PDB file of C-alpha atoms in Angstrom:
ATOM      1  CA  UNK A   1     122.319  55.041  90.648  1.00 42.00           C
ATOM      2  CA  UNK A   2     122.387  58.869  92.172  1.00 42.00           C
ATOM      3  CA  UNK A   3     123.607  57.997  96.210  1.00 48.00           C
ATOM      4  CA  UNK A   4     122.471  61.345  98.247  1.00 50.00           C
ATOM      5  CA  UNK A   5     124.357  61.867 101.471  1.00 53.00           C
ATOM      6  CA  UNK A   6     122.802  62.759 104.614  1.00 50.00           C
ATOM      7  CA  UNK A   7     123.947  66.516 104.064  1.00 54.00           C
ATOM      8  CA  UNK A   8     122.416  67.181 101.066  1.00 54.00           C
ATOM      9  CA  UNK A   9     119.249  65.205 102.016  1.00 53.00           C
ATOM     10  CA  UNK A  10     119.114  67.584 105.589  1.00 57.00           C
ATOM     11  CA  UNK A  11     119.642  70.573 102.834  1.00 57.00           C
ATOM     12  CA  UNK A  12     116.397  69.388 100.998  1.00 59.00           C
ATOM     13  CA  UNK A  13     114.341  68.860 103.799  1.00 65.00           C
ATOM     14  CA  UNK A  14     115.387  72.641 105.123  1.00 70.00           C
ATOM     15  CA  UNK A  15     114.766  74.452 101.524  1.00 77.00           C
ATOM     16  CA  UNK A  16     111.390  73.061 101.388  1.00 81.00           C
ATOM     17  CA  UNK A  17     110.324  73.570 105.042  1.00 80.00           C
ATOM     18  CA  UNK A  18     111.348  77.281 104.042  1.00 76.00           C
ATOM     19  CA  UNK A  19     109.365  77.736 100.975  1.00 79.00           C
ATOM     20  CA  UNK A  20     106.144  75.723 103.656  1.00 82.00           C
ATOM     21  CA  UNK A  21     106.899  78.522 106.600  1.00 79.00           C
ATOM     22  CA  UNK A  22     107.197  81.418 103.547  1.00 78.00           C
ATOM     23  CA  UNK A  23     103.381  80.366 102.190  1.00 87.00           C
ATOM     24  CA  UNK A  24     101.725  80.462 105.826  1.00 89.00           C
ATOM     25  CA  UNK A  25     101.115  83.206 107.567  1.00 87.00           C
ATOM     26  CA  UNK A  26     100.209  83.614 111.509  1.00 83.00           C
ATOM     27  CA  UNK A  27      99.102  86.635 113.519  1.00 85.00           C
ATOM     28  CA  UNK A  28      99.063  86.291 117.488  1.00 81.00           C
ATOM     29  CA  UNK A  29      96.213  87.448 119.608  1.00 80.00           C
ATOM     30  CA  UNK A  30      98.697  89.329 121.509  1.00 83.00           C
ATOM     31  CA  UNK A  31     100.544  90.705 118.113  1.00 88.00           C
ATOM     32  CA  UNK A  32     103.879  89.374 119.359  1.00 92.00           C
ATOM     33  CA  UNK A  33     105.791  93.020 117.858  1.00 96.00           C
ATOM     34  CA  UNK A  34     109.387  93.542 118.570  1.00 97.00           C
ATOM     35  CA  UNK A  35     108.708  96.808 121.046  1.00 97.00           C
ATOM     36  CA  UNK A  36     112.326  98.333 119.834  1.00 98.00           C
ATOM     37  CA  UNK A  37     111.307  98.330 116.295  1.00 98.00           C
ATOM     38  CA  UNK A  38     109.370 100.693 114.333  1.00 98.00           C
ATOM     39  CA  UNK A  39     105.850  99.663 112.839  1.00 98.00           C
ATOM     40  CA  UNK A  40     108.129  99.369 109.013  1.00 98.00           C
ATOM     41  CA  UNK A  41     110.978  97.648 110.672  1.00 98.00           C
ATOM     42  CA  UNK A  42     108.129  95.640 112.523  1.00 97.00           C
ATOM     43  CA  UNK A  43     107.201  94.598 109.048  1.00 97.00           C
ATOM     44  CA  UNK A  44     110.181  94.165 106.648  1.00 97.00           C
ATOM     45  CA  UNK A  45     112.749  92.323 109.177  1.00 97.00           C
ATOM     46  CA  UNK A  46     111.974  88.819 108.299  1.00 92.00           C
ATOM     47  CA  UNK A  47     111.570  89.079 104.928  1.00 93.00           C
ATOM     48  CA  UNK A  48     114.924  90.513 104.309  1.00 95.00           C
ATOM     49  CA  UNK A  49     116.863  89.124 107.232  1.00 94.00           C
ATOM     50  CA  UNK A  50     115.581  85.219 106.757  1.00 87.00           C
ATOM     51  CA  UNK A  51     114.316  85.263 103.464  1.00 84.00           C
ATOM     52  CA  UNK A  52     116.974  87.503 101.721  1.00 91.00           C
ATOM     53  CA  UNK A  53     114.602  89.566  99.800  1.00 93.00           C
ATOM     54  CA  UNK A  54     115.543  92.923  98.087  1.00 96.00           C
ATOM     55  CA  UNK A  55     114.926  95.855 100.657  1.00 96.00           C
ATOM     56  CA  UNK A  56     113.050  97.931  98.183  1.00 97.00           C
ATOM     57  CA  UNK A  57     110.620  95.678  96.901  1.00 96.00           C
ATOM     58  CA  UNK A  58     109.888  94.788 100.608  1.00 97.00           C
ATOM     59  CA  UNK A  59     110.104  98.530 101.516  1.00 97.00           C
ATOM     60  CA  UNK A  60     107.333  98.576  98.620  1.00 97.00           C
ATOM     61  CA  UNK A  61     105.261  95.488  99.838  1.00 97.00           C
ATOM     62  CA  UNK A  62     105.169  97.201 102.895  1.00 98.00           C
ATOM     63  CA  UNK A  63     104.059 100.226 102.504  1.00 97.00           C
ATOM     64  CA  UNK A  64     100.943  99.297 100.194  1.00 97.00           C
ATOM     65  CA  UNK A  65      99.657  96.911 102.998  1.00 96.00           C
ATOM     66  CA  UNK A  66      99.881  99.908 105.631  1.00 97.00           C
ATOM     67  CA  UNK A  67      97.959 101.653 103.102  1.00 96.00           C
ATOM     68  CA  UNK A  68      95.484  99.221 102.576  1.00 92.00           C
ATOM     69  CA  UNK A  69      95.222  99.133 106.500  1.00 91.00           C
ATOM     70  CA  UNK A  70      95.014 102.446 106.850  1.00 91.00           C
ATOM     71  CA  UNK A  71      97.702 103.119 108.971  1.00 95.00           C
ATOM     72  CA  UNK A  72     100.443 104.605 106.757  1.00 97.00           C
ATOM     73  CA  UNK A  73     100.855 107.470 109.231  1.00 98.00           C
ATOM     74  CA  UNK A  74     102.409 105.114 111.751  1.00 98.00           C
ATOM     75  CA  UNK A  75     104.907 103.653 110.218  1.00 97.00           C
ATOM     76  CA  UNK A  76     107.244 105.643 112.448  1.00 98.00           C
ATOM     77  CA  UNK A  77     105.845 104.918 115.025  1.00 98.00           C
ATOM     78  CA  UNK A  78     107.062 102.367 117.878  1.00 98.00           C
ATOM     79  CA  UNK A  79     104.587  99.597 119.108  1.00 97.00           C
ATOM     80  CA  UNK A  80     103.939 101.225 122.539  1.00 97.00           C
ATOM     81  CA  UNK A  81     102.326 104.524 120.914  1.00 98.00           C
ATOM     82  CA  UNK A  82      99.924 102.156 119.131  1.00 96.00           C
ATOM     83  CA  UNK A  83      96.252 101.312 120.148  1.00 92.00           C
ATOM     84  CA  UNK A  84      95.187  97.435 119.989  1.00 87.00           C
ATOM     85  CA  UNK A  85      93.350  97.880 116.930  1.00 86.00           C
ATOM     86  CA  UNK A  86      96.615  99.236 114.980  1.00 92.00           C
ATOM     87  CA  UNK A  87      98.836  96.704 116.542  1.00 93.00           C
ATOM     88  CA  UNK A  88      96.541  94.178 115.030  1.00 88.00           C
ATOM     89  CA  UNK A  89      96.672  95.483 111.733  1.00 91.00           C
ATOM     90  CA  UNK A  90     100.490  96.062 112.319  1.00 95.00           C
ATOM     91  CA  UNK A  91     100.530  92.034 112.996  1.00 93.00           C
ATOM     92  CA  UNK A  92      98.212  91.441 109.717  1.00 91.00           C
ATOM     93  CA  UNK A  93     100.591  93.271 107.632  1.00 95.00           C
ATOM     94  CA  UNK A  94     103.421  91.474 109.053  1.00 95.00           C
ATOM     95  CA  UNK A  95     101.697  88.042 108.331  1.00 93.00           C
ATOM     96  CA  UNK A  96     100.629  88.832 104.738  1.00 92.00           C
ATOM     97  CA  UNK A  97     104.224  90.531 103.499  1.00 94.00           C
ATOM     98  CA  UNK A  98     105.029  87.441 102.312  1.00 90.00           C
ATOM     99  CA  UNK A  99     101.748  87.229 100.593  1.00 90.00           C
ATOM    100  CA  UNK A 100     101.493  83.683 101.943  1.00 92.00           C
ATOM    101  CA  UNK A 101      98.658  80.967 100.530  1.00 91.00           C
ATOM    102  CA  UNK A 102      97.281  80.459 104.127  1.00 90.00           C
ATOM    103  CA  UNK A 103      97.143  82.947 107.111  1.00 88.00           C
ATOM    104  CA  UNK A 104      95.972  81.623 110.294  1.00 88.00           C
ATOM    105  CA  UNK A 105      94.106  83.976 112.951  1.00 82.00           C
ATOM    106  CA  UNK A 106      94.305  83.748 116.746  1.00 83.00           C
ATOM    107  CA  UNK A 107      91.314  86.228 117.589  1.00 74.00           C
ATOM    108  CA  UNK A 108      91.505  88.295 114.254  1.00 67.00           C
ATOM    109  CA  UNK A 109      89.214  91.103 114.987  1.00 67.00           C
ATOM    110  CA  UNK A 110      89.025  90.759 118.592  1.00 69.00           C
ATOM    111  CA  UNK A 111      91.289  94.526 119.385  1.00 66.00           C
ATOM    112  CA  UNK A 112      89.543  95.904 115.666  1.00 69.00           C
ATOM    113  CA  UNK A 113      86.811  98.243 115.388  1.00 73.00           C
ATOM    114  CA  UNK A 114      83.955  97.495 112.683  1.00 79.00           C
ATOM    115  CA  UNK A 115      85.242  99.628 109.588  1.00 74.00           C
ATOM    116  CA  UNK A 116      88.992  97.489 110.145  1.00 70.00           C
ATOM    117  CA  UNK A 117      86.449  94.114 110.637  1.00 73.00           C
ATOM    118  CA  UNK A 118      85.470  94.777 107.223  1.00 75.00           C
ATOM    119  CA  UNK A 119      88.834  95.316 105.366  1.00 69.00           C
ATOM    120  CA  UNK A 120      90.079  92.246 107.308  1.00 68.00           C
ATOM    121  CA  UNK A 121      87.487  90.102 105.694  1.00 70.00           C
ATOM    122  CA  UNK A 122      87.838  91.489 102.240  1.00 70.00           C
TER     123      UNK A 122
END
């Protein structure tokens, strides 16, 4: 009979309440952005600081969603020469770099204009 020791159970338990936190996404009604970071840097630092994924393939995750967003032009830029609107979508592509199952909303279009409303809900 296979006898686990608390270690390697605790080491279980953490691996798979990783891969839970990687498939759910959140965005914050008040975007919650790191104001000494760049939009980008905004973006990528998780996934390749706590989730140890290759810089370029991030780099390239990234830079579709801001596409998609349409705010490629700021990717530059810090958080306190955005609007509302852009630091929402800033926040969306932060939650869905991971392309998680399940992204939860607090207020979702409440700082978006109608033309964003629509490309959230696609």
């Amino acid at each position: 009979m296979f006898k686990q020791n608390a270690n390697s159970v605790e080491m279980a338990k953490g691996t798979r309440l990783k891969r839970i936190r990687q498939s759910i996404g959140y965005v914050f009604q008040n975007f919650n952005l790191f104001p000494n970071l760049t939009v980008l840097d905004n973006i990528i630092l998780a996934p390749i600081r706590a989730y140890k994924l290759d810089k370029d393939i991030v780099m390239e995750r990234a830079n579709k969603l801001l596409e998609k967003l349409n705010i490629s032009d700021k990717r530059d830029y810090y958080p306190y020469e955005l609007s509302g609107g852009q630091k929402q979508r800033v926040a969306i592509a932060r939650a869905c770099i991971l392309s998680p199952k399940i992204i939860c909303f607090d207020e979702p279009t409440s700082a978006v204009d109608d033309e964003v409303k629509k490309v959230l809900l696609k």
